[in-house]
mmCIF file of C-alpha atoms in Angstrom:
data_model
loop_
_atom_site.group_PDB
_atom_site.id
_atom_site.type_symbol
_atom_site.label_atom_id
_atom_site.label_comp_id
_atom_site.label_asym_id
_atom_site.label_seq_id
_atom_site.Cartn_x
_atom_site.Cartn_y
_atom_site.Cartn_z
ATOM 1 C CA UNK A 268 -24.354 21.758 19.746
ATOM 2 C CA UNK A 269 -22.277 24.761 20.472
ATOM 3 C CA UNK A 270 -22.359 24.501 23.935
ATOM 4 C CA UNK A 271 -20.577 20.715 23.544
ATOM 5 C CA UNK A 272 -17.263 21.789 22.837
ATOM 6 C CA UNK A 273 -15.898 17.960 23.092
ATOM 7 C CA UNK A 274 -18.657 16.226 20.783
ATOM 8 C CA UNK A 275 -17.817 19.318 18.228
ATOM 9 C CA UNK A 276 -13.903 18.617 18.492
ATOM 10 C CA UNK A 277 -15.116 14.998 17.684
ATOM 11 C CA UNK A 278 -16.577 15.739 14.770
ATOM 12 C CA UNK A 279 -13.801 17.489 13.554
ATOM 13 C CA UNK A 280 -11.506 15.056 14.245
ATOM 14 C CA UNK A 281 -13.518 12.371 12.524
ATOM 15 C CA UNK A 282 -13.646 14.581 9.710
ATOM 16 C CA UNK A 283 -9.753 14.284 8.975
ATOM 17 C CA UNK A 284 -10.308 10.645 7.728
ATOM 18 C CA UNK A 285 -10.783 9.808 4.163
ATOM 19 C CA UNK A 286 -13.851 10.294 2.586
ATOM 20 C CA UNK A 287 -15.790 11.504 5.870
ATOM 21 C CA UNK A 288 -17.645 14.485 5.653
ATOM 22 C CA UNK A 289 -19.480 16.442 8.428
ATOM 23 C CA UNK A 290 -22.936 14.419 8.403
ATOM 24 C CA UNK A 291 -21.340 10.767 8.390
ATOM 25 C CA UNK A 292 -18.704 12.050 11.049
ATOM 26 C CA UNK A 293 -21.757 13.895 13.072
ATOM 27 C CA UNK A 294 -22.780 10.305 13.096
ATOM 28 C CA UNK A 295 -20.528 8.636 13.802
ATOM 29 C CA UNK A 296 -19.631 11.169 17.053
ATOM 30 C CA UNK A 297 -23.398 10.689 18.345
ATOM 31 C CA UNK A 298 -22.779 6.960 17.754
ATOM 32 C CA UNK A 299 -19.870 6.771 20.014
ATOM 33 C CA UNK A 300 -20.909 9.157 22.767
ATOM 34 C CA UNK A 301 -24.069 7.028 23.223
ATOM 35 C CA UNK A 302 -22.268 3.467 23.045
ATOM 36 C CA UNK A 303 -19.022 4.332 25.484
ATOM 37 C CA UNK A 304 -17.936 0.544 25.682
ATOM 38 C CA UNK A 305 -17.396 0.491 21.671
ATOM 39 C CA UNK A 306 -16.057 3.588 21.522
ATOM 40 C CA UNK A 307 -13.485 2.588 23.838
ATOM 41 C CA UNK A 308 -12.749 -0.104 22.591
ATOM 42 C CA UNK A 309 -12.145 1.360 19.165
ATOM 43 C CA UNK A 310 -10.236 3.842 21.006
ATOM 44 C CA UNK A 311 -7.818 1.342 22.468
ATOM 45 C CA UNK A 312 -7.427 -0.665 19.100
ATOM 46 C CA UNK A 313 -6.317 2.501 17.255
ATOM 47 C CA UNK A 314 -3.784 3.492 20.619
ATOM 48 C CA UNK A 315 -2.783 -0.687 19.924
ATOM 49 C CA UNK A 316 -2.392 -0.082 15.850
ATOM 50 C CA UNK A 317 -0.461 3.402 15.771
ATOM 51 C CA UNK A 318 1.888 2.127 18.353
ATOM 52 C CA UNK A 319 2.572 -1.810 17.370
ATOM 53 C CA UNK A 320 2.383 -0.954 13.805
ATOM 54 C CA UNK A 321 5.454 0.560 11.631
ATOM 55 C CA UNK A 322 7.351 0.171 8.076
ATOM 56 C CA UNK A 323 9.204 -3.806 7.241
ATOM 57 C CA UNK A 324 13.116 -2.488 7.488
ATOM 58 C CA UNK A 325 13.000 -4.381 3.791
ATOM 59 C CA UNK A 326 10.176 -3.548 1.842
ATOM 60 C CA UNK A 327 8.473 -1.103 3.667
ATOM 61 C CA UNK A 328 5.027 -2.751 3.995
ATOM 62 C CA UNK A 329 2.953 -2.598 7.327
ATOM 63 C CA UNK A 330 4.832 -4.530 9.907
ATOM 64 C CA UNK A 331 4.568 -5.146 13.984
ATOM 65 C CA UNK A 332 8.057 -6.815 13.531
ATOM 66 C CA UNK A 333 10.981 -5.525 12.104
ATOM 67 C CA UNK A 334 10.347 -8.026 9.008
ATOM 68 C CA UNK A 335 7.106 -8.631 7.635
ATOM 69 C CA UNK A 336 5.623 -12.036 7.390
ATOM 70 C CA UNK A 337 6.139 -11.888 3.487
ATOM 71 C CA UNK A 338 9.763 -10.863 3.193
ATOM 72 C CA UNK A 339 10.395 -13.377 5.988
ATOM 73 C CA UNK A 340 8.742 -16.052 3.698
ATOM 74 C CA UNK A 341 9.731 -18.094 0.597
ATOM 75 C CA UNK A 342 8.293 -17.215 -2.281
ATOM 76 C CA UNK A 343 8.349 -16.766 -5.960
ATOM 77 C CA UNK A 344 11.553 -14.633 -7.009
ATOM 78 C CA UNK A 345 9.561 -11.535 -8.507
ATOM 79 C CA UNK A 346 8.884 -8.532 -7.037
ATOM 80 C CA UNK A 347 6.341 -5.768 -7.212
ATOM 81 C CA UNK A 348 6.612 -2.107 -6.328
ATOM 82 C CA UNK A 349 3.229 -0.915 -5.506
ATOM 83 C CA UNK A 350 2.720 2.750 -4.389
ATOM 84 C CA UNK A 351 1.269 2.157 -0.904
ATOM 85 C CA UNK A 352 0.971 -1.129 1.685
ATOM 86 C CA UNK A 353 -2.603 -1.011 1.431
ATOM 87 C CA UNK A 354 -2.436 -2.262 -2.595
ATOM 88 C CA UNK A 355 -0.561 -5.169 -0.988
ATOM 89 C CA UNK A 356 -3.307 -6.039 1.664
ATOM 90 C CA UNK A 357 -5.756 -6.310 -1.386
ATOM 91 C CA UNK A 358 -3.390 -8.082 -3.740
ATOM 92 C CA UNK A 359 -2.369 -10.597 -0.592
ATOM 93 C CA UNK A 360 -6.185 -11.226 0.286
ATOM 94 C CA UNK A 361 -7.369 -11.861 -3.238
ATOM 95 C CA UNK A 362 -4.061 -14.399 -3.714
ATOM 96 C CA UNK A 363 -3.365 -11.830 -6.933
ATOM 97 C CA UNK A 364 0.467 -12.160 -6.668
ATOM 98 C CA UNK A 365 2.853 -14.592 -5.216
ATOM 99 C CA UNK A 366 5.737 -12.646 -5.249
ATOM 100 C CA UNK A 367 7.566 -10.304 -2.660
ATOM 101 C CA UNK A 368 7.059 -6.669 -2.850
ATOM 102 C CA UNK A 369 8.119 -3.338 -2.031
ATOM 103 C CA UNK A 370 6.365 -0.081 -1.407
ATOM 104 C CA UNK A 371 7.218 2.963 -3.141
ATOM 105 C CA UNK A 372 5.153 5.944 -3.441
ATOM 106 C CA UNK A 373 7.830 8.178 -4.983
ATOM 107 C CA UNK A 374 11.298 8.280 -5.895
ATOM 108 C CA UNK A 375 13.636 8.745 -2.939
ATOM 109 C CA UNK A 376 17.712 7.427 -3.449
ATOM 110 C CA UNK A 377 17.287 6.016 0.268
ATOM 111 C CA UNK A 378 15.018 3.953 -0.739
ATOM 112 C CA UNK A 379 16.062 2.999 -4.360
ATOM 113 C CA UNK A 380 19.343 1.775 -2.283
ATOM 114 C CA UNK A 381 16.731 -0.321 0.083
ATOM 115 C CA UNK A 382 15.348 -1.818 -3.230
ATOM 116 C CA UNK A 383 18.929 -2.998 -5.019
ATOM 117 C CA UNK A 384 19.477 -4.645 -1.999
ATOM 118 C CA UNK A 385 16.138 -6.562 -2.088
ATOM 119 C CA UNK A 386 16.454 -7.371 -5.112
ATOM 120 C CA UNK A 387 19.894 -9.150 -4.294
ATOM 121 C CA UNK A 388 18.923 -10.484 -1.308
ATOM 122 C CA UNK A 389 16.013 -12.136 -2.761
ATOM 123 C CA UNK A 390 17.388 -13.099 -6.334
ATOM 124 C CA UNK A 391 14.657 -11.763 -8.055
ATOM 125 C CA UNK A 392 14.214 -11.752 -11.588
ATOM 126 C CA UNK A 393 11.328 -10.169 -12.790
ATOM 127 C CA UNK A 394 10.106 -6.423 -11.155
ATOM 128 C CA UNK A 395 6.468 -5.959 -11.954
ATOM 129 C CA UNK A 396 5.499 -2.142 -11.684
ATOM 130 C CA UNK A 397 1.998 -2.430 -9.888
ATOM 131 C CA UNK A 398 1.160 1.062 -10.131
ATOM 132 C CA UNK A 399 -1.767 2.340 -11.577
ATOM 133 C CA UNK A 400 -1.930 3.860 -14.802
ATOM 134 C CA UNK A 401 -0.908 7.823 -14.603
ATOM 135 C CA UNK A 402 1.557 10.326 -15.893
ATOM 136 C CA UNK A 403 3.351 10.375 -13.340
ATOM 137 C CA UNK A 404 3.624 6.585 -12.141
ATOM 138 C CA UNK A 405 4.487 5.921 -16.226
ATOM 139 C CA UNK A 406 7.767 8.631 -15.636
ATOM 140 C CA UNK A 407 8.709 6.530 -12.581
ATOM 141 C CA UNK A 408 8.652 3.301 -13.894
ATOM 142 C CA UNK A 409 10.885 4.911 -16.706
ATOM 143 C CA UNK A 410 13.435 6.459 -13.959
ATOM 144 C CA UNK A 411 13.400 2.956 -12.290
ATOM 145 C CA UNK A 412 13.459 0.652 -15.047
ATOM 146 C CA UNK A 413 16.697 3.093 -16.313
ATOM 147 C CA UNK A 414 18.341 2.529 -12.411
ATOM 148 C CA UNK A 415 17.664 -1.213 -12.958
ATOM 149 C CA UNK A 416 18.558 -1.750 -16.444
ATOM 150 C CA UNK A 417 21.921 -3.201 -15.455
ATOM 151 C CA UNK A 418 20.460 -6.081 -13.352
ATOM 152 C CA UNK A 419 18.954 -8.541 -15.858
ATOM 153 C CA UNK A 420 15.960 -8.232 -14.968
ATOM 154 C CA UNK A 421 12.312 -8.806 -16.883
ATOM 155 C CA UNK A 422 10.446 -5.592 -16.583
ATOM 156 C CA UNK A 423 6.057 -5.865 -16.477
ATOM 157 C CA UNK A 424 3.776 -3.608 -15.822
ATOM 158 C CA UNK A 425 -0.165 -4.378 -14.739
ATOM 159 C CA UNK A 426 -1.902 -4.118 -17.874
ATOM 160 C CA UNK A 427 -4.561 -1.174 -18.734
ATOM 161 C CA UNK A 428 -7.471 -3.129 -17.166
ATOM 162 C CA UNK A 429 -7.082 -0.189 -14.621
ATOM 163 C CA UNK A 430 -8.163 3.397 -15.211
ATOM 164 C CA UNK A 431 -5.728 6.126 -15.000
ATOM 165 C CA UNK A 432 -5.417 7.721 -11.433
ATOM 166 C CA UNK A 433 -7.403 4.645 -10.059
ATOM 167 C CA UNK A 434 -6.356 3.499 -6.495
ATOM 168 C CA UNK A 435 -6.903 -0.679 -6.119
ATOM 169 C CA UNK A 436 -9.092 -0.484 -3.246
ATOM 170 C CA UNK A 437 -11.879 1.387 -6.087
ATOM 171 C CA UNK A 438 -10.930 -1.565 -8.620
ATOM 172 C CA UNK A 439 -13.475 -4.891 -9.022
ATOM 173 C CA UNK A 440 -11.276 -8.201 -7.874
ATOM 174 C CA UNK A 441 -11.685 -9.543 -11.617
ATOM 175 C CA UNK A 442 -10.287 -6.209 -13.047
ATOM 176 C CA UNK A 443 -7.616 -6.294 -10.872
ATOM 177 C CA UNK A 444 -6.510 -9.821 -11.133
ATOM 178 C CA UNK A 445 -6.858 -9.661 -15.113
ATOM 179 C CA UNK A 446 -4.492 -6.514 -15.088
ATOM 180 C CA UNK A 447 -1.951 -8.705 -13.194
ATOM 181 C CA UNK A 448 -2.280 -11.743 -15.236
ATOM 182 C CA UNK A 449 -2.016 -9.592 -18.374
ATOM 183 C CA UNK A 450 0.497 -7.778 -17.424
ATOM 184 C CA UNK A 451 3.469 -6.561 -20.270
ATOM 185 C CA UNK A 452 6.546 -6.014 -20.737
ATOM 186 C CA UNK A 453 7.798 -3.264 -20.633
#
């Protein structure tokens, strides 16, 4: 293949997603060379996604609006952080949490200032630290309970039915729906 310059920039590019390595992106390149109308259309649904998609002005989860369909709904008056918009696409699909939330995958005063007003906005009354069990995440939900602390609020965290340094998408439903229903205060 080193005379096809294009299938072998391909591959490379393939090989920039998560958890693709050089056989299943060699693959998935012969794949889509050989089957042109998929491959365009996959290519026009990622063009569509990267340029209709972007962060919910509120909570920062995905969004093609300015508000995303949960912050612009009614709903129970807690809220969870979670460390990336994908945790809420699991939690949402598995009806784990009927809350609002807010995405934060580290500390950053811009938007800790975004969160106070959420939490305003929406009168909630509980924050429930989704975040799964590490070092790190534990010192943030210390530095963020401490910011909050004046707010009367009712701190949780998931419970330990989650490894440490697991992401959701590798945790069973059951696991993860147990960790929220067990969840403690903190």
């Amino acid at each position: 293949m080193k005379n096809l310059k294009s299938l072998n920039e391909l591959i490379e590019n393939l090989q920039e997603l998560p958890t693709i390595g050089k056989k299943s992106a060699t693959r998935m390149a012969m794949f889509l060379v050989k089957n042109k109308f998929t491959a365009m259309k996959i290519a026009n649904s990622i063009e569509t996604a990267i340029t209709a998609i972007g962060e919910c002005k509120e909570c920062g989860n995905l969004s093609e609006h300015e508000l995303c369909d949960i912050c612009m709904s009614q709903r129970e008056n807690k809220l969870c952080i979670v460390g990336h918009s994908k945790d809420i696409i699991l939690l949402e699909e598995n009806n784990i949490f009927k809350g609002y939330y807010f995405v934060m995958p580290e500390l950053d005063n811009e938007k800790i200032e975004k969160l106070l007003k959420m939490i305003v906005n929406k009168k909630i009354e509980e924050i429930i630290f989704g975040y799964t069990h590490s070092i790190e995440n534990e010192a943030k939900i210390m530095y963020l309970e401490e910011r909050l602390k004046d707010k009367k609020l009712k701190f949780t965290k998931i419970a330990q039915g989650i490894p440490m340094g697991v992401n959701f998408e590798n945790v069973d439903i059951t696991s993860l729906y147990k960790a929220f229903s067990g969840r403690v205060s903190i």
